[in-house]
Coordinates of C-alpha atoms in Angstrom, one line a residue:
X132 CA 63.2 -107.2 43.0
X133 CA 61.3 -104.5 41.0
X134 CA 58.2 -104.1 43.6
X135 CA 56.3 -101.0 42.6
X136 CA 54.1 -99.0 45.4
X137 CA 50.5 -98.4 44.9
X138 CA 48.5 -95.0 45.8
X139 CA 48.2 -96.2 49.3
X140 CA 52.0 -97.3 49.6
X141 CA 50.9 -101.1 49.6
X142 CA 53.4 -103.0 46.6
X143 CA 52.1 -106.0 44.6
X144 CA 53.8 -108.9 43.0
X145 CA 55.2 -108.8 39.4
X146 CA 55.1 -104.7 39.7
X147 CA 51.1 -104.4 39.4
X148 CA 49.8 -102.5 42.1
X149 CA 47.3 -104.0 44.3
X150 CA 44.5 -101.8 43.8
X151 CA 45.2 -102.4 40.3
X152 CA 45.1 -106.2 40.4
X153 CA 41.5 -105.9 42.8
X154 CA 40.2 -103.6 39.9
X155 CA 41.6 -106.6 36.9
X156 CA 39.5 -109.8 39.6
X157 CA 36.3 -107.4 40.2
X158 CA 35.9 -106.9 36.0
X159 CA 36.4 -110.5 35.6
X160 CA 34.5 -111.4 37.8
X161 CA 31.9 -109.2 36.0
X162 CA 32.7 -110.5 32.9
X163 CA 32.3 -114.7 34.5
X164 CA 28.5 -113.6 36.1
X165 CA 27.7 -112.1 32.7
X166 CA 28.6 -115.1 30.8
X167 CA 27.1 -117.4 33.7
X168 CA 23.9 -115.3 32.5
X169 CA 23.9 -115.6 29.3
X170 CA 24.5 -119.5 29.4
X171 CA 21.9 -120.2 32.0
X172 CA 19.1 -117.8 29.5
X173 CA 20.4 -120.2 26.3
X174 CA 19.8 -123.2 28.9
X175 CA 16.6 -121.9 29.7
X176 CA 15.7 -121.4 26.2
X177 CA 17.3 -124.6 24.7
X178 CA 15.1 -126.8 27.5
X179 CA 11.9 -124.5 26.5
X180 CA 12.5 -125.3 22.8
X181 CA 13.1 -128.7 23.7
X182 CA 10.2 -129.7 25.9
X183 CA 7.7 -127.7 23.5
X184 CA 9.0 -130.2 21.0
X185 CA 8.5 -133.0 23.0
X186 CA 5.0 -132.0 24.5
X187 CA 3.7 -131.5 20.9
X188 CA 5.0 -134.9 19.8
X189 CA 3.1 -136.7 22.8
X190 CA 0.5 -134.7 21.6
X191 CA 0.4 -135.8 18.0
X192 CA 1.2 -139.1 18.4
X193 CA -1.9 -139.5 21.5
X194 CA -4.4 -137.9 18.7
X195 CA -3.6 -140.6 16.0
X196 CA -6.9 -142.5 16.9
X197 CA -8.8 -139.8 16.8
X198 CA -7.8 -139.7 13.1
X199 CA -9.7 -143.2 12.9
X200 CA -12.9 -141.7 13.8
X201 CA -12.6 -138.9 11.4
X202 CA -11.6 -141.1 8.3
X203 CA -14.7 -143.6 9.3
X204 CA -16.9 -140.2 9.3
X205 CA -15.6 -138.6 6.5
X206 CA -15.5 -142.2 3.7
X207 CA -18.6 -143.3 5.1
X208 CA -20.4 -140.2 3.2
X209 CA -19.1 -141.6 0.0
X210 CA -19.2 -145.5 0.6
X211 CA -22.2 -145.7 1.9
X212 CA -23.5 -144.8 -1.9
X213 CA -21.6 -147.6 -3.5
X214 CA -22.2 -149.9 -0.6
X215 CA -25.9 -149.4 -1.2
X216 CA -25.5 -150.1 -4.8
X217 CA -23.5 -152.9 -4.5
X218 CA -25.2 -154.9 -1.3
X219 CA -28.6 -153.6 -2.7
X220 CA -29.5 -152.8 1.1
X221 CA -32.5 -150.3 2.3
X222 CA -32.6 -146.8 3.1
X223 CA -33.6 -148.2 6.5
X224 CA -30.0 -150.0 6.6
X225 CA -28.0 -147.2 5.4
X226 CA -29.0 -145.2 8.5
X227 CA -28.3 -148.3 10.7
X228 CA -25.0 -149.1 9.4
X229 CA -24.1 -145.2 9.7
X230 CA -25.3 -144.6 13.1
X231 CA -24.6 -147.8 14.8
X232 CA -21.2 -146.9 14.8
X233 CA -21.4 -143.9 17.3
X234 CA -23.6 -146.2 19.4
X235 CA -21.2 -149.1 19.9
X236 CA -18.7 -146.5 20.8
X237 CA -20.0 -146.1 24.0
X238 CA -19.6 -149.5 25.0
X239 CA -15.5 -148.7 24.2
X240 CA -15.7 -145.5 25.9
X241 CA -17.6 -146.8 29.0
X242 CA -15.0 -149.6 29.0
X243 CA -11.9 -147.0 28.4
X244 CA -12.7 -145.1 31.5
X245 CA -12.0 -148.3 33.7
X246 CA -9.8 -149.8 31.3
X247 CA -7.1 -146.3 31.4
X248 CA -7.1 -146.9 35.2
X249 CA -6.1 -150.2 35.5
X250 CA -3.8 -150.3 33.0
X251 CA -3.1 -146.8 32.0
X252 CA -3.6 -144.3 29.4
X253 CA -0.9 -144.6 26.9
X254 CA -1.5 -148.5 26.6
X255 CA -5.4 -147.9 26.6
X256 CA -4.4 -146.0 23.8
X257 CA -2.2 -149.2 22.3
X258 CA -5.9 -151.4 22.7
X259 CA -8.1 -148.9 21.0
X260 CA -5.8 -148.7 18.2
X261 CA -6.2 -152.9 18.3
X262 CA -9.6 -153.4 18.3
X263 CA -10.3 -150.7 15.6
X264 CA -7.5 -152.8 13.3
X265 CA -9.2 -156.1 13.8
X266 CA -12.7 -154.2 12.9
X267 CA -11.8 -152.1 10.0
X268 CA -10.2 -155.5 8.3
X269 CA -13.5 -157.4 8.5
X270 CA -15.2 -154.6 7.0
X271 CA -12.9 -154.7 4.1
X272 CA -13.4 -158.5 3.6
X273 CA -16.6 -158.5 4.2
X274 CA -19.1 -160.6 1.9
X275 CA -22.2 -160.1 2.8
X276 CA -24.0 -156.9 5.2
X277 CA -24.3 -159.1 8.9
X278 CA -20.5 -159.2 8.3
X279 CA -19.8 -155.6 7.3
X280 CA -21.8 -154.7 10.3
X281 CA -19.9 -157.1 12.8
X282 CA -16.8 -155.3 11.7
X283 CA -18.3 -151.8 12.0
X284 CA -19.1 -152.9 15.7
X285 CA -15.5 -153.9 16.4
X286 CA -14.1 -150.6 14.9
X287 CA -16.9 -148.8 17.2
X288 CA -15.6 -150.0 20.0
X289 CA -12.3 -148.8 19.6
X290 CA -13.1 -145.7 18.8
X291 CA -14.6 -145.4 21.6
X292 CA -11.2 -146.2 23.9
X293 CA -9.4 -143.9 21.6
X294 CA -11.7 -140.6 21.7
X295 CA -12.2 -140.7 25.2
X296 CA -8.9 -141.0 26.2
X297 CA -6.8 -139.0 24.3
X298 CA -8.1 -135.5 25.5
X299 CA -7.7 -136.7 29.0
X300 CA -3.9 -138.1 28.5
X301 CA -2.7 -134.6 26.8
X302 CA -4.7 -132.4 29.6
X303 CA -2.3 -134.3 32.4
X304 CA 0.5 -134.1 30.1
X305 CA 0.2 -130.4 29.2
X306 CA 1.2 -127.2 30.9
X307 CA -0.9 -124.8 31.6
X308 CA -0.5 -122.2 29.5
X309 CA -0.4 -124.5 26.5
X310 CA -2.9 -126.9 27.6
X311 CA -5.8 -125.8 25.5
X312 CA -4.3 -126.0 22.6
X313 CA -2.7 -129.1 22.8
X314 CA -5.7 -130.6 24.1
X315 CA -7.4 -129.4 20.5
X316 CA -5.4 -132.2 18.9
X317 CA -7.6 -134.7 18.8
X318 CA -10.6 -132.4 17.3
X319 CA -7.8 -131.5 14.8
X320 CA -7.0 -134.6 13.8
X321 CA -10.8 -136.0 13.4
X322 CA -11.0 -133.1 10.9
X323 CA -7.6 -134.3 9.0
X324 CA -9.2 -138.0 9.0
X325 CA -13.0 -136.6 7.9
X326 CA -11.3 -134.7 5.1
X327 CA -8.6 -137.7 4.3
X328 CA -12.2 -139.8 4.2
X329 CA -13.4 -137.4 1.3
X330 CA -10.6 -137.6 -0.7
X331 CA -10.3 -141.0 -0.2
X332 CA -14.2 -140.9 -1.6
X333 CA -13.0 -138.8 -4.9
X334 CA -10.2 -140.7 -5.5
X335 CA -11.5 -144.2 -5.2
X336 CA -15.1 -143.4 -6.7
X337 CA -14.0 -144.2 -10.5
X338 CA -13.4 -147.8 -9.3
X339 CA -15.9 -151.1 -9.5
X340 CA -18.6 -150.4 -7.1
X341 CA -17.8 -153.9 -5.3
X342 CA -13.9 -152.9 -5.1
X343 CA -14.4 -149.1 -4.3
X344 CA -16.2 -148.9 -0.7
X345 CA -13.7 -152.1 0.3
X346 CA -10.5 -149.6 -0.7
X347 CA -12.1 -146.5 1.1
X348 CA -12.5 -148.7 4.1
X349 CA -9.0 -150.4 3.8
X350 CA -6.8 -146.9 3.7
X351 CA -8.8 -146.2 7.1
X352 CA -6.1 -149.2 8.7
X353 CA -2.8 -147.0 7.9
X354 CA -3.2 -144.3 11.0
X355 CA -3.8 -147.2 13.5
X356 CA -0.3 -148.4 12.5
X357 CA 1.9 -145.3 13.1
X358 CA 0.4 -145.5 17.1
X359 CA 2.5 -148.7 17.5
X360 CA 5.5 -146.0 16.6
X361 CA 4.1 -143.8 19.0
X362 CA 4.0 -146.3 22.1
X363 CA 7.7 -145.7 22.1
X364 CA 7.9 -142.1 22.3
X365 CA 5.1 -140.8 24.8
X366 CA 5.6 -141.4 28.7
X367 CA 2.6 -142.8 30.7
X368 CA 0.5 -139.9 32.4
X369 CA 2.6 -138.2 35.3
X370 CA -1.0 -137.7 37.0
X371 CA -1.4 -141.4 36.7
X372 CA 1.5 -142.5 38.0
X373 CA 1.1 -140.6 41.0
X374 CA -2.4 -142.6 41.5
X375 CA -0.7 -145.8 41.3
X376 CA 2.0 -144.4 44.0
X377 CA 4.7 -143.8 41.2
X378 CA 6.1 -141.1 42.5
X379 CA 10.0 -141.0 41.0
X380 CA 8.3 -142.0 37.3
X381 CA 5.9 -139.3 37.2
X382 CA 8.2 -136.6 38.3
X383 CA 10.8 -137.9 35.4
X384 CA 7.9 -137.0 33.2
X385 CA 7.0 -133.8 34.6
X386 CA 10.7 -132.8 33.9
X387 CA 10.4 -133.5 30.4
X388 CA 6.8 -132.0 30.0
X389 CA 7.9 -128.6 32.2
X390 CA 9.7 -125.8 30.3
X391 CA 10.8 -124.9 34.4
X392 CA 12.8 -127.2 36.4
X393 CA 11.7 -125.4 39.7
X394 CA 8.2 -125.7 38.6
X395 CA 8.1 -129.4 38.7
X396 CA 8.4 -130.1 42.5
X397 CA 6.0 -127.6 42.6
X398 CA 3.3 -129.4 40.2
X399 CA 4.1 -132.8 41.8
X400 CA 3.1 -131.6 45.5
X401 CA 0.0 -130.3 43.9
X402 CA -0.8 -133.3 42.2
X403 CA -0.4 -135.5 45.0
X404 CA -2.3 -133.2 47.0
X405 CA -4.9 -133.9 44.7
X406 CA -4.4 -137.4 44.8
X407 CA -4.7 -138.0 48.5
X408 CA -7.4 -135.4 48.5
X409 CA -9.1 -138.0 45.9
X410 CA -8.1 -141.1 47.7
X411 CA -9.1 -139.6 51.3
X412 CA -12.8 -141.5 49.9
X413 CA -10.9 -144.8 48.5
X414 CA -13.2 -147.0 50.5
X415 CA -15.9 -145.4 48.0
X416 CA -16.2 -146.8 44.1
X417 CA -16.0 -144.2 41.4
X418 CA -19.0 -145.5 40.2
X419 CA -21.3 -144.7 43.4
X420 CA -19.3 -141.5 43.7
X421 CA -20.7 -140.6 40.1
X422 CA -24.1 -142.0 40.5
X423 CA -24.4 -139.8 44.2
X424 CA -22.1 -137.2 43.4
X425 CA -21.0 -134.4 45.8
X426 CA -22.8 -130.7 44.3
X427 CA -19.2 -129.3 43.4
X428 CA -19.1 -133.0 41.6
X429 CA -22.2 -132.6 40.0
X430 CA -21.9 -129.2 38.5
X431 CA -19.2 -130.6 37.0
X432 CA -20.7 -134.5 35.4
X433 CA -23.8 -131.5 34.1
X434 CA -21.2 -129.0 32.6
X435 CA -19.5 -131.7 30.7
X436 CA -22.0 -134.2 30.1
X437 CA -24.1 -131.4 28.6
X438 CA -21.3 -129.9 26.2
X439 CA -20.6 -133.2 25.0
X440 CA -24.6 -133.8 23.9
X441 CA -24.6 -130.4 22.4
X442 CA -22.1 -130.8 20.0
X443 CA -23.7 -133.7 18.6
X444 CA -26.9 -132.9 18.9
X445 CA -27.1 -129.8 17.2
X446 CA -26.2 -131.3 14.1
X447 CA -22.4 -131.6 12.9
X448 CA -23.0 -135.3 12.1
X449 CA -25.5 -134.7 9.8
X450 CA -23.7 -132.2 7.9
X451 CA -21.1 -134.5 7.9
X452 CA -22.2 -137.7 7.5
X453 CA -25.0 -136.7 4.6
X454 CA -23.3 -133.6 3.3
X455 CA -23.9 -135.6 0.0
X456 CA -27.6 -136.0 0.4
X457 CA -27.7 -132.6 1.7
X458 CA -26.4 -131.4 -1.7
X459 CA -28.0 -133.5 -3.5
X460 CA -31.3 -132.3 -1.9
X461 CA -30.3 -129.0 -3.2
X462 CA -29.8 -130.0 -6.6
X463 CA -26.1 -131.6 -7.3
X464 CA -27.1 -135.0 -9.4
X465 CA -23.8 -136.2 -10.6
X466 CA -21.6 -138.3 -8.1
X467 CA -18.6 -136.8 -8.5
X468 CA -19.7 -133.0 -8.1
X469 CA -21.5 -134.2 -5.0
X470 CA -17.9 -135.8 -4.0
X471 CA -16.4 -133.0 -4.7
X472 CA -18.8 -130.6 -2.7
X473 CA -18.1 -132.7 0.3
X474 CA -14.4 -132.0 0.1
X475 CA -14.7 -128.4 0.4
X476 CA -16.8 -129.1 3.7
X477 CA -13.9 -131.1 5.1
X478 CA -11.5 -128.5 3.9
X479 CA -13.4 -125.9 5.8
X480 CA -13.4 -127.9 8.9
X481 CA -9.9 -128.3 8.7
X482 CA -8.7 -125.3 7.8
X483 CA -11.0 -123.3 10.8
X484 CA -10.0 -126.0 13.5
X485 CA -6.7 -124.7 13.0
X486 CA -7.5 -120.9 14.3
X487 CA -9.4 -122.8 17.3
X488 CA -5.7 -123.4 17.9
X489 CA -4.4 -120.5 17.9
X490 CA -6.8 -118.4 20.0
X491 CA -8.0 -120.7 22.5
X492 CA -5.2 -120.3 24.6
X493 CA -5.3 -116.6 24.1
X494 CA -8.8 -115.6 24.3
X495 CA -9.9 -118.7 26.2
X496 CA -13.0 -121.4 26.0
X497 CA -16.4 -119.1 26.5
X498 CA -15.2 -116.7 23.9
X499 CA -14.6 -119.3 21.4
X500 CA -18.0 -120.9 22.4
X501 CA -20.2 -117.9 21.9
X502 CA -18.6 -117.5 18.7
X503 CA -19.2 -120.9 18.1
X504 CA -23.0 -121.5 18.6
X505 CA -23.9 -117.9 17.4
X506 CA -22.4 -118.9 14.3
X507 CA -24.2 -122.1 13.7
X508 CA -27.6 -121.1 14.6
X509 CA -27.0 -118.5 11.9
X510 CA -25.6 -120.8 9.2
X511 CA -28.5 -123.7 10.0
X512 CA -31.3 -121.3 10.3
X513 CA -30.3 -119.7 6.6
X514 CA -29.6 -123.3 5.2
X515 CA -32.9 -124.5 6.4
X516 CA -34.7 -120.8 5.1
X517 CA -33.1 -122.0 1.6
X518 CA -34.7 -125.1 1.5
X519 CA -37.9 -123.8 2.9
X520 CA -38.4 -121.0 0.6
X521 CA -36.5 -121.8 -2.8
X522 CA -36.6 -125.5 -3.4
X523 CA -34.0 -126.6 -5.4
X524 CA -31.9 -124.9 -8.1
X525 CA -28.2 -123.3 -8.2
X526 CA -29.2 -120.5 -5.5
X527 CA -29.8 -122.9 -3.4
X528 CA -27.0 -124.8 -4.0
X529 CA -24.7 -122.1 -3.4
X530 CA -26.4 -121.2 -0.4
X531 CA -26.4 -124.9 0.9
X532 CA -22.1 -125.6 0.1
X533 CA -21.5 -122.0 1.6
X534 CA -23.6 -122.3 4.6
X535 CA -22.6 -126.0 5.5
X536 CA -18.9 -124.8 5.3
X537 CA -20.2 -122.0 7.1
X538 CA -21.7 -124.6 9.8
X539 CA -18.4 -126.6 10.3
X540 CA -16.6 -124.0 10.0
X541 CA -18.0 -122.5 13.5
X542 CA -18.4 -125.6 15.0
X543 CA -14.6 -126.2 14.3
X544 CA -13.5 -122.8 15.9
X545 CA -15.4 -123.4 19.3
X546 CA -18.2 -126.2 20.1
X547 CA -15.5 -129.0 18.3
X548 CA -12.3 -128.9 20.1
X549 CA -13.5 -126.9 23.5
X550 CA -15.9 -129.4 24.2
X551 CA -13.2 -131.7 24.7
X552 CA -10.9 -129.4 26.4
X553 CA -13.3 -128.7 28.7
X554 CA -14.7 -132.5 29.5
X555 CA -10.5 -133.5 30.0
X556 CA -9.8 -130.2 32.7
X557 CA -13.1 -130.2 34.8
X558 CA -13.1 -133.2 36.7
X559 CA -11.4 -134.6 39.8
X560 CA -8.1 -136.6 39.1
X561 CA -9.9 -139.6 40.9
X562 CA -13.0 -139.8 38.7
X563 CA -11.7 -138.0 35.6
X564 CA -11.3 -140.9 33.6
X565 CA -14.4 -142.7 34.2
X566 CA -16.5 -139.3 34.3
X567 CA -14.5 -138.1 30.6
X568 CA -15.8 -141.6 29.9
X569 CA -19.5 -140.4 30.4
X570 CA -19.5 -137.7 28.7
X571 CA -17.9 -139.6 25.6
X572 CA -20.9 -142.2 26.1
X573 CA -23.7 -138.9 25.7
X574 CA -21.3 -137.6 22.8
X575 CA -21.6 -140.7 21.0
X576 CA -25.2 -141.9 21.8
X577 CA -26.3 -138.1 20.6
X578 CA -24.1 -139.0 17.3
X579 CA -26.1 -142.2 17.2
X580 CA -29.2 -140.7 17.2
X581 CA -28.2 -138.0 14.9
X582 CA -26.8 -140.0 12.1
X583 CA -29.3 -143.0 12.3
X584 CA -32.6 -140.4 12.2
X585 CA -31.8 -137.7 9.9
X586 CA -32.7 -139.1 6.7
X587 CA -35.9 -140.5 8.3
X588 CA -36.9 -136.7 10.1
X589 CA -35.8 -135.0 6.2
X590 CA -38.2 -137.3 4.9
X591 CA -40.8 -136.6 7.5
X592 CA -40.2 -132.4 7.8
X593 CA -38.7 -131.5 4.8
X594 CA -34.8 -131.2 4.7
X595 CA -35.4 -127.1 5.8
X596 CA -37.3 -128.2 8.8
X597 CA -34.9 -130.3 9.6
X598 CA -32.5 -127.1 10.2
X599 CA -34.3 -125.1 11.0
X600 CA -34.4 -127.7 14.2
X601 CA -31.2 -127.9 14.5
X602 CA -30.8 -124.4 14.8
X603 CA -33.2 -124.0 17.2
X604 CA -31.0 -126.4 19.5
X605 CA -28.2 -124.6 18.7
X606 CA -29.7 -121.2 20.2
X607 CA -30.3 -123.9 23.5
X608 CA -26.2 -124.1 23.0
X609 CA -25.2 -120.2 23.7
X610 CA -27.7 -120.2 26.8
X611 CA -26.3 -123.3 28.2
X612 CA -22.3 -122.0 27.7
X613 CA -23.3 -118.3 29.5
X614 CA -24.9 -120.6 32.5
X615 CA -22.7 -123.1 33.1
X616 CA -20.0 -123.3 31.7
X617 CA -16.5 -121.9 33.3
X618 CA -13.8 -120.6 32.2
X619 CA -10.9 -122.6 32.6
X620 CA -7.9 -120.8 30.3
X621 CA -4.5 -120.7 32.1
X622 CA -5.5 -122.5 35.6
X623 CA -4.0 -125.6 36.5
X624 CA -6.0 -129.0 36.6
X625 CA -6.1 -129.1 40.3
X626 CA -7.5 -125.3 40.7
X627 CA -10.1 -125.9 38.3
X628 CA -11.2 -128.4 40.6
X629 CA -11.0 -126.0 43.3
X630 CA -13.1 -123.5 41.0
X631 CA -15.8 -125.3 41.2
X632 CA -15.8 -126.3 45.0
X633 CA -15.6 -122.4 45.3
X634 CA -19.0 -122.3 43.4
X635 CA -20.4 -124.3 45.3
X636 CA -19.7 -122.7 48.9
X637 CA -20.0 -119.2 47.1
X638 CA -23.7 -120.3 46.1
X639 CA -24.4 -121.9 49.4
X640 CA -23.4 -119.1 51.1
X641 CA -25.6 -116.7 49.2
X642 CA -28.5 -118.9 50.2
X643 CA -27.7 -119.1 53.4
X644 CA -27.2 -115.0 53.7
X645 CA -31.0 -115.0 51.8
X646 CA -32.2 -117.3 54.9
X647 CA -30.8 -114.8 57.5
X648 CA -32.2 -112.2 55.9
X649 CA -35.7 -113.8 55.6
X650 CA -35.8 -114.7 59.1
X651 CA -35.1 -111.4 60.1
X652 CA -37.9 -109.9 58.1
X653 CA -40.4 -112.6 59.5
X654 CA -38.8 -111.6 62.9
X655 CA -39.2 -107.6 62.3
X656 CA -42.7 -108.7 60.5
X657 CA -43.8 -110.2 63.6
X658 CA -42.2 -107.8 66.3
X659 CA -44.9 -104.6 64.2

């Protein structure tokens, strides 16, 4: 046999030396750990691109009523001038039939709260969706105004299921890191419906005015279908499945909703943590736990509660609603210029709520907010300065399209979509649907107001006063964000929690530090 010696005198099989033959296993072995690499960074990769794709479809498909509230916002502008014409109803009703809307939505938002934790938050999605159908068909039928308004009651109410809950359902969905922006949906896709409402208004306008406003209303139905799609491809909340003692379903979810595996275990101990945490008080209701809330707790129903009546109350339905009396005010006679102005507002919207999306996971929520309100009590203040000081006339038409763009155009980039991020991440798992559910109830009754008084408080203080109102709210706005509201980019939904519990002691333990230093300055006051 033809053995061959090695340098150290040891032989190997086949006439390779043994040294030799360690030397051939150690590079492939190298060579196997390098390739073991590179398939576990293309696994890594393949399940990032993967869950992304399948976050952001939950995502889209959970915002689809929220495009119900922006069409009815958006054709409303329009309809309600051939509706007018062709009911031959009062200024009076015009205001009713606009605002009531918003009202009723409470009543659908106060019931989603309860409703999304019984039965949970994908089907309370599946009702809203429902009950805005049923609603939006009578509308279109309907013969006379009592009816029309019956149907705008019914398609109130499920607006109000569907706004309130879709922020919370893609906030327990989310990651962190992407949380903000997906959570932005639902203020993205209002704008798509608002400006799918005006060209609905532009394209339907040339028609009959007794067949025109019935169309409008009609294409409003289409969205609510594609949810029945979407029922299929979202999974139920992992963060209420874990309420409801679902453990093995929720973490399934987590694992397609978490770019890493080892992360998962990880996010389910913390949410149960949270859940037991939450549960620790289960022989106490929600609603006595809201109504005598904990300070941490309430710190938290003010923050949001508050953001949500800012956004309406400084003025976006107004701009929105009337942008065609608004112009009109300015000048703009003919019906379809005015149409035609009121596209380029829901343009803007929808073009700006689109860079809310890109930076508010970068620079976070304050930023965005400062930038936000700044912006508007700018643009208000100059549209109402127009109005005030030049009448009507082409100057002040310009200034009125450029500065109402202007408007929604910084409400889009901050006060629209954070408010909403920020009512869905603040509160404790236990009471975050039902409190979500309250501040959705002071969002809509501050629409309400808004929409069914503005043509009566024109009338009363000039449509410059009227902004110049507005913008004096909107200055209330920036101090309200730099006092209380937190920043919230990158932490998880459970630490937020524990940000503001941290407050809380941090502030009680400054006061009592200020006590123990009084009393020893009564004590050293006493002793000279």
């Amino acid at each position: 046999m033809g053995f061959q010696e090695n340098g150290n005198g040891e032989m190997g099989l086949s006439g390779i030396p043994l040294g030799a033959k360690n030397k051939y296993k150690r590079m492939n072995s190298e060579v196997h750990e390098d390739s073991d690499d590179v398939l576990h960074q293309q696994y890594q990769q393949d399940r990032r691109t993967n869950t992304r794709k399948y976050v952001l479809a939950c995502a889209v498909f959970a915002s689809l009523n929220n495009v119900l509230l922006g069409y009815d916002v958006g054709v409303m502008s329009g309809a309600i001038i051939f509706i007018k014409e062709d009911m031959k109803i009062s200024e009076v009703k015009v205001e009713f039939l606009v605002g009531i809307l918003s009202i009723v939505s409470l009543l659908g938002s106060l019931g989603g709260g309860r409703t999304s934790d019984i039965i949970g938050r994908k089907w309370t999605m599946a009702l809203a969706a429902v009950v805005f159908q049923i609603g939006a068909l009578i509308m279109t039928l309907a013969p006379s105004f009592p009816i029309l308004m019956a149907g705008r009651l019914l398609a109130g109410i499920g607006i109000g299921f569907g706004v309130m809950i879709s922020p919370i359902y893609i906030a327990e969905i989310s990651p962190n890191a992407t949380r903000g922006t997906m959570t932005s949906f639902p203020e993205i896709f209002i704008n798509i419906g608002i400006l799918l409402g005006y060209v609905s208004n532009y394209a339907f306008s040339g028609l009959s005015p007794h067949i025109n406003w019935r169309i409008m209303l009609a294409v409003g139905i289409l969205p609510s279908v594609f949810i029945g799609f979407a029922l299929f491809v979202i999974p139920e909340s992992p963060r209420w499945l874990v309420m409801k003692n679902r453990i093995e379903e929720a973490r399934e979810v987590l694992l397609k909703t978490n770019e890493d595996e080892k992360e998962v275990e990880e996010r389910l101990a913390e949410i149960q943590k949270a859940a037991e945490f939450s549960n620790s008080d289960n022989d106490k209701p929600v609603w006595r736990e809201l109504l005598f809330p904990s300070p941490p707790l309430r710190r938290m129903l003010i923050t949001g509660f508050g953001i949500q009546c800012f956004q309406q109350i400084s003025g976006i339905d107004a701009t929105v609603y009337y942008s065609p009396e608004i112009f009109k005010a300015a000048g703009i006679e003919d019906n379809s210029k005015l149409l035609a102005a009121t596209v380029a507002v829901g343009i803007t919207k929808t073009i700006f709520i689109l860079v809310a999306i890109v930076l508010i996971d970068k620079l976070g929520r304050k930023p965005l907010l400062y930038a936000s309100t700044i912006g508007m009590t700018v643009c208000m203040f100059t549209v109402g300065a127009s109005f005030s000081f030049f009448g009507q006339g082409s100057f002040v038409v310009v200034m009125a399209i450029l500065f109402v763009c202007g408007n929604v155009a910084f409400f889009s980039i901050g006060l629209g979509p954070v408010c909403w991020v920020v009512t869905s991440e603040i509160f404790p798992l236990r009471v975050r649907a039902q409190a979500s559910a309250l501040g959705a109830v002071g969002n809509r009754v501050c629409s309400g107001i808004v929409a069914m008084s503005f043509l009566s408080i024109a009338n009363a203080i000039s449509f410059g006063g009227t902004f110049f109102l507005f913008a004096a709210i909107s200055c209330f706005a920036v101090v309200f964000v730099h006092m209380l509201v937190p920043e919230t980019k990158g932490k998880s939904l459970e630490e937020i929690e524990l940000l503001f519990q941290k407050q809380y002691e941090e502030q009680r333990s400054e006061m009592e530090l200020g006590d123990v230093e009084q009393l020893v300055q009564n004590k050293n006051g006493s002793t000279n």
